[in-house]
Amino acid sequence: MKDLLRTEHLSRADVELLLATAADFAKNPLRSNTALSNKSVAIYMTKPSTRTRLASETAVAHLGGTPIFIRGDELQLGRGETIADTARIISGYCDALLIRTFAQADVDELGAHATIPVINGLTDDDHPTQLLADWVTIRENFGEDVKGRKFVYLGDGNNMTHAWLIMGAIMGAHVVAATPDGKWAPDPTVVAKAKEIAAMSGATVEVTNDPEAAAKGASVLYTDVWMSMGDPEAERAEKTKALTPFAITENLMKLTEKDSIFMHCLPAHRGEEVEASVIDGPKSVIWREAYHRRTTIQALFYHLTRGELKGN
Ligand code: CP
Ligand code: NVA
């Protein structure tokens, strides 16, 4: 596998390799500090980012390489140069590219025309690097055996929901997405894909509109912002109303398992998708989860530039 364009392209073996390497990098960030020496990695973003940007730049630095950050308005791409031409040019200078943008199709096209590894750093449809950090964190809390455990995402049926369901399916887990029906439900083609993967991995993929039933007996409650980057501001009031029953409250947390944890990809809006007492409370693992954005992105750069991921 040359690129990581979509979560669904990862095999279970790839994820296991990446999680193991990330755990190593967590203990010893400089373990492979010459892996990218004399090499450069482009990080191109047309949407804002705190974690993914800083995790990527520091990951490249820890591997001995030079990160080059490029904002959306800084390339000729915005002035009509094609994605294919841009991909060829970046491939001539750099050894990998991480991109965050709106359309998944643009990321797929970059991957198709670049000769270097291309990593999806978030699109409107997917967020594969986030899920690697989430699963290192899940492993740190529950170990490798996830049998009998339920991993529940609540809120907007967005890029995070898609990645949550697909990765859970790859990992053979019982994953649930609790979202409103209709406009803010996950994309049915992604749900079908997650179920297809689950049929082979032994996972259970569930989509529901009942937040209490979803939370009951869960090991993880996960949520994300209600207004994603690029969401139409005009829909805020209607969307907030539809999503309010899916907010993670102390009462909802009471329905979960004794050893349950709260997760959030961040940025968070306390008092919207999650109560402050939950996200800042004893069950929250958000800081460790955010820390692992770097360990996992470092693992991705390390293995992709060595051609060590197989895909499925
Ligand atoms: N979780 C995440 O992707 O954060 P940023 O938007 O800050 O990169
Ligand atoms: N769904 C959010 C995730 C941010 C990390 C967004 O796309 O803005």
Coordinates of C-alpha atoms and ligand atoms in Angstrom, one line a residue:
M1 CA 0.0 0.0 0.0
K2 CA 1.6 3.3 -1.1
D3 CA -0.9 5.7 0.6
L4 CA -3.3 5.9 3.5
L5 CA -6.2 7.6 1.6
R6 CA -9.2 5.9 3.4
T7 CA -9.6 4.1 6.7
E8 CA -11.1 1.1 4.8
H9 CA -7.8 0.6 3.0
L10 CA -6.0 -0.6 6.2
S11 CA -5.8 -4.3 6.9
R12 CA -5.9 -5.6 10.5
A13 CA -2.2 -6.5 10.1
D14 CA -1.4 -2.9 9.1
V15 CA -3.2 -1.5 12.1
E16 CA -1.5 -4.0 14.4
L17 CA 1.9 -2.9 13.1
L18 CA 1.1 0.8 13.4
L19 CA -0.2 0.4 16.9
A20 CA 2.8 -1.5 18.0
T21 CA 5.2 1.0 16.5
A22 CA 3.2 3.9 17.9
A23 CA 3.4 2.3 21.4
D24 CA 7.2 2.2 20.9
F25 CA 7.4 5.8 19.8
A26 CA 5.4 6.8 22.9
K27 CA 8.1 5.2 25.1
N28 CA 11.0 6.4 22.9
P29 CA 10.1 9.2 20.5
L30 CA 13.6 9.3 19.0
R31 CA 13.9 5.6 18.4
S32 CA 14.1 6.1 14.6
N33 CA 15.5 9.6 14.5
T34 CA 17.4 9.0 11.2
A35 CA 14.6 7.3 9.3
L36 CA 13.8 10.5 7.4
S37 CA 17.2 12.2 7.6
N38 CA 17.8 14.4 4.5
K39 CA 14.2 13.9 3.6
S40 CA 11.2 16.4 3.5
V41 CA 7.5 15.8 4.1
A42 CA 4.9 18.2 2.8
I43 CA 1.8 18.9 5.0
Y44 CA -0.8 20.6 3.0
M45 CA -4.0 21.9 4.7
T46 CA -7.0 23.8 3.3
K47 CA -8.8 23.5 6.7
P48 CA -7.6 24.6 10.1
S49 CA -5.8 22.1 12.4
T50 CA -4.1 22.1 15.8
R51 CA -3.4 18.5 16.5
T52 CA -2.9 17.0 13.1
R53 CA -0.7 19.7 12.0
L54 CA 1.5 19.8 15.1
A55 CA 1.5 16.0 15.4
S56 CA 2.7 15.7 11.8
E57 CA 5.4 18.4 12.0
T58 CA 6.8 17.0 15.2
A59 CA 6.5 13.4 14.0
V60 CA 8.6 14.3 10.9
A61 CA 11.2 16.1 13.1
H62 CA 11.4 13.1 15.5
L63 CA 12.2 10.9 12.4
G64 CA 15.0 13.3 11.5
G65 CA 13.2 14.8 8.5
T66 CA 12.1 18.3 7.6
P67 CA 8.4 19.1 7.6
I68 CA 7.1 21.7 5.1
F69 CA 3.8 23.2 6.0
I70 CA 1.7 24.6 3.2
R71 CA -1.6 26.4 3.7
G72 CA -4.5 26.0 1.2
D73 CA -4.0 29.4 -0.3
E74 CA -0.3 29.0 -0.8
L75 CA -0.2 26.6 -3.8
Q76 CA -1.0 27.3 -7.4
L77 CA -3.7 24.6 -7.0
G78 CA -6.0 27.4 -5.9
R79 CA -5.3 29.2 -9.2
G80 CA -6.2 26.4 -11.5
E81 CA -3.1 24.1 -11.5
T82 CA -4.4 20.6 -11.6
I83 CA -4.2 18.1 -8.7
A84 CA -2.3 15.7 -11.0
D85 CA 0.4 18.3 -11.8
T86 CA 0.7 19.3 -8.2
A87 CA 1.1 15.7 -7.2
R88 CA 3.9 15.2 -9.7
I89 CA 5.7 18.3 -8.5
I90 CA 5.5 17.5 -4.8
S91 CA 6.7 14.0 -5.5
G92 CA 9.8 15.4 -7.1
Y93 CA 10.8 17.3 -3.9
C94 CA 9.3 15.5 -1.0
D95 CA 9.2 11.9 0.4
A96 CA 5.7 12.0 1.7
L97 CA 2.6 14.2 1.8
L98 CA -0.1 14.6 4.4
I99 CA -3.2 16.4 3.2
R100 CA -6.2 17.8 5.0
T101 CA -9.0 19.1 2.7
F102 CA -12.7 19.0 1.9
A103 CA -13.3 16.5 -0.9
Q104 CA -12.2 12.9 -0.5
A105 CA -12.0 12.7 -4.3
D106 CA -9.2 15.3 -4.3
V107 CA -7.2 13.2 -1.8
D108 CA -7.8 10.0 -3.9
E109 CA -6.7 11.9 -7.0
L110 CA -3.5 13.2 -5.3
G111 CA -2.7 9.6 -4.2
A112 CA -3.2 8.3 -7.8
H113 CA -0.8 10.8 -9.3
A114 CA 1.8 11.2 -6.6
T115 CA 4.7 8.7 -6.6
I116 CA 5.3 9.3 -2.8
P117 CA 3.0 8.2 0.1
V118 CA 0.0 10.4 0.5
I119 CA -1.8 10.4 3.9
N120 CA -5.4 11.6 4.5
G121 CA -5.2 14.1 7.4
L122 CA -9.0 14.5 7.3
T123 CA -11.6 15.0 4.6
D124 CA -15.3 15.6 4.8
D125 CA -15.8 11.8 4.7
D126 CA -13.0 10.3 6.7
H127 CA -10.3 10.8 9.4
P128 CA -8.0 7.7 9.3
T129 CA -5.1 9.1 11.4
Q130 CA -7.4 10.0 14.2
L131 CA -8.6 6.4 14.5
L132 CA -5.1 5.1 14.9
A133 CA -4.6 7.4 17.9
D134 CA -8.0 6.3 19.3
W135 CA -7.1 2.6 19.0
V136 CA -3.8 3.0 20.7
T137 CA -5.7 4.7 23.5
I138 CA -8.4 2.0 23.6
R139 CA -5.6 -0.7 23.8
E140 CA -3.9 1.2 26.7
N141 CA -7.2 1.1 28.6
F142 CA -8.6 -2.3 27.8
G143 CA -5.8 -4.4 26.4
E144 CA -6.1 -6.4 23.1
D145 CA -9.2 -8.5 24.0
V146 CA -12.2 -6.4 23.1
K147 CA -14.7 -9.3 23.2
G148 CA -17.9 -8.4 25.0
R149 CA -17.0 -4.7 24.9
K150 CA -19.1 -2.0 23.1
F151 CA -17.6 1.1 21.6
V152 CA -20.1 3.8 21.1
Y153 CA -19.9 7.0 19.1
L154 CA -22.7 9.6 19.7
G155 CA -23.5 12.7 17.7
D156 CA -23.2 13.9 14.1
G157 CA -23.0 11.2 11.5
N158 CA -19.8 12.7 10.0
N159 CA -16.3 11.9 8.9
M160 CA -15.5 10.7 12.5
T161 CA -18.5 8.4 12.6
H162 CA -17.4 6.9 9.3
A163 CA -13.9 6.3 10.5
W164 CA -15.1 5.0 13.8
L165 CA -17.4 2.4 12.2
I166 CA -14.8 1.3 9.6
M167 CA -11.9 1.0 12.1
G168 CA -14.1 -0.8 14.6
A169 CA -15.1 -3.3 11.9
I170 CA -11.4 -3.8 10.9
M171 CA -10.6 -4.5 14.6
G172 CA -13.3 -7.0 15.1
A173 CA -15.1 -4.9 17.7
H174 CA -18.7 -4.2 18.6
V175 CA -19.0 -0.6 17.3
V176 CA -22.1 1.6 17.5
A177 CA -23.0 4.9 16.0
A178 CA -25.9 6.7 17.7
T179 CA -27.0 9.6 15.5
P180 CA -30.2 11.3 14.4
D181 CA -32.0 9.8 11.5
G182 CA -31.9 11.5 8.1
K183 CA -29.7 14.4 7.4
W184 CA -27.2 13.8 10.1
A185 CA -27.0 10.0 9.9
P186 CA -23.8 8.4 8.6
D187 CA -23.5 7.8 4.9
P188 CA -25.3 4.5 4.1
T189 CA -22.6 3.4 1.7
V190 CA -20.0 3.7 4.6
V191 CA -22.3 1.8 6.9
A192 CA -22.6 -1.0 4.3
K193 CA -18.8 -1.0 3.8
A194 CA -18.3 -1.3 7.6
K195 CA -20.8 -4.2 7.7
E196 CA -19.0 -5.9 4.8
I197 CA -15.7 -5.7 6.7
A198 CA -17.4 -6.9 9.9
A199 CA -18.7 -10.0 8.1
M200 CA -15.1 -11.0 7.6
S201 CA -13.6 -9.8 10.9
G202 CA -16.3 -11.0 13.2
A203 CA -17.1 -7.4 14.3
T204 CA -20.6 -6.1 15.0
V205 CA -21.6 -2.8 13.4
E206 CA -24.7 -1.1 14.8
V207 CA -26.4 2.2 13.8
T208 CA -29.1 3.5 16.0
N209 CA -31.1 6.7 16.9
D210 CA -31.4 5.7 20.6
P211 CA -28.6 7.3 22.7
E212 CA -29.6 5.6 26.0
A213 CA -29.8 2.1 24.4
A214 CA -26.4 2.8 22.8
A215 CA -24.7 4.0 26.0
K216 CA -26.0 1.1 28.1
G217 CA -23.1 -1.2 28.9
A218 CA -20.7 0.7 26.7
S219 CA -16.9 0.6 27.4
V220 CA -16.3 3.8 25.4
L221 CA -18.5 6.9 24.7
Y222 CA -17.0 9.0 22.0
T223 CA -18.2 12.2 20.5
D224 CA -17.1 15.0 18.1
V225 CA -18.1 18.6 17.5
W226 CA -21.6 19.2 16.1
M227 CA -20.5 21.7 13.5
S228 CA -17.7 20.3 11.4
M229 CA -15.3 22.4 9.3
G230 CA -17.2 23.5 6.2
D231 CA -20.7 22.7 7.6
P232 CA -23.2 25.4 6.6
E233 CA -23.6 27.9 9.4
A234 CA -27.3 28.4 8.3
E235 CA -28.0 24.8 9.6
R236 CA -26.6 25.4 13.1
A237 CA -29.9 25.9 15.0
E238 CA -31.6 23.0 13.3
K239 CA -28.6 20.7 13.8
T240 CA -28.1 21.6 17.4
K241 CA -31.7 20.8 18.1
A242 CA -31.4 17.4 16.4
L243 CA -28.2 16.5 18.1
T244 CA -29.0 17.7 21.7
P245 CA -30.3 14.2 22.7
F246 CA -27.0 12.7 21.7
A247 CA -24.9 15.0 24.0
I248 CA -22.7 13.0 26.4
T249 CA -23.9 13.9 29.9
E250 CA -23.1 12.5 33.3
N251 CA -26.4 10.8 33.2
L252 CA -25.5 9.0 30.0
M253 CA -22.1 8.0 31.4
K254 CA -24.0 6.4 34.3
L255 CA -25.4 3.8 31.9
T256 CA -21.9 2.6 30.8
E257 CA -19.7 -0.1 32.3
K258 CA -17.8 0.6 35.5
D259 CA -14.4 0.8 33.7
S260 CA -15.8 2.9 30.8
I261 CA -13.9 5.9 29.3
F262 CA -14.8 9.0 27.5
M263 CA -13.1 9.9 24.2
H264 CA -13.2 12.9 21.9
C265 CA -11.1 13.7 18.8
L266 CA -11.1 17.4 19.8
P267 CA -11.6 20.3 19.4
A268 CA -14.4 20.1 22.0
H269 CA -17.2 22.5 22.8
R270 CA -18.1 22.0 26.5
G271 CA -21.8 22.4 27.1
E272 CA -22.6 21.3 23.5
E273 CA -21.7 17.7 22.5
V274 CA -20.3 17.0 26.0
E275 CA -20.8 18.2 29.6
A276 CA -17.7 19.8 31.1
S277 CA -17.8 17.5 34.1
V278 CA -17.5 14.5 31.7
I279 CA -14.7 15.7 29.4
D280 CA -12.8 17.1 32.4
G281 CA -13.8 14.3 34.7
P282 CA -12.0 11.0 35.8
K283 CA -13.2 8.9 32.9
S284 CA -11.9 11.2 30.2
V285 CA -8.8 10.1 28.3
I286 CA -8.7 13.0 25.8
W287 CA -5.2 14.2 26.6
R288 CA -3.6 10.8 26.2
E289 CA -5.7 10.3 23.0
A290 CA -4.5 13.6 21.6
Y291 CA -0.8 12.8 22.6
H292 CA -1.1 9.6 20.5
R293 CA -1.9 11.7 17.4
R294 CA 1.8 12.2 17.1
T295 CA 2.9 8.6 18.0
T296 CA 0.6 7.2 15.4
I297 CA 1.3 9.7 12.6
Q298 CA 5.0 9.1 13.3
A299 CA 4.4 5.3 12.9
L300 CA 2.5 6.0 9.6
F301 CA 5.3 8.1 8.2
Y302 CA 7.9 5.5 9.3
H303 CA 6.1 2.5 7.8
L304 CA 4.7 4.1 4.6
T305 CA 8.1 5.6 3.6
R306 CA 9.5 2.1 4.0
G307 CA 6.8 0.5 2.0
E308 CA 5.8 -1.8 4.9
L309 CA 2.0 -1.5 4.9
K310 CA 0.1 -4.1 2.8
G311 CA -3.4 -2.8 2.6
N312 CA -6.3 -5.1 2.1
Ligands
CP1 N1 -8.6 15.8 16.0 C1 -8.1 16.6 15.1 O1 -8.0 16.2 13.9 O2 -7.7 17.8 15.5 P1 -7.2 19.0 14.6 O3 -8.4 19.5 13.8 O4 -6.8 20.1 15.6 O5 -6.1 18.6 13.7
NVA2 N1 -15.8 16.4 12.3 C1 -14.8 17.4 12.7 C2 -13.5 16.7 13.1 C3 -12.4 17.6 13.6 C4 -11.2 16.9 14.0 C5 -14.5 18.2 11.4 O1 -14.4 17.7 10.3 O2 -14.4 19.4 11.6

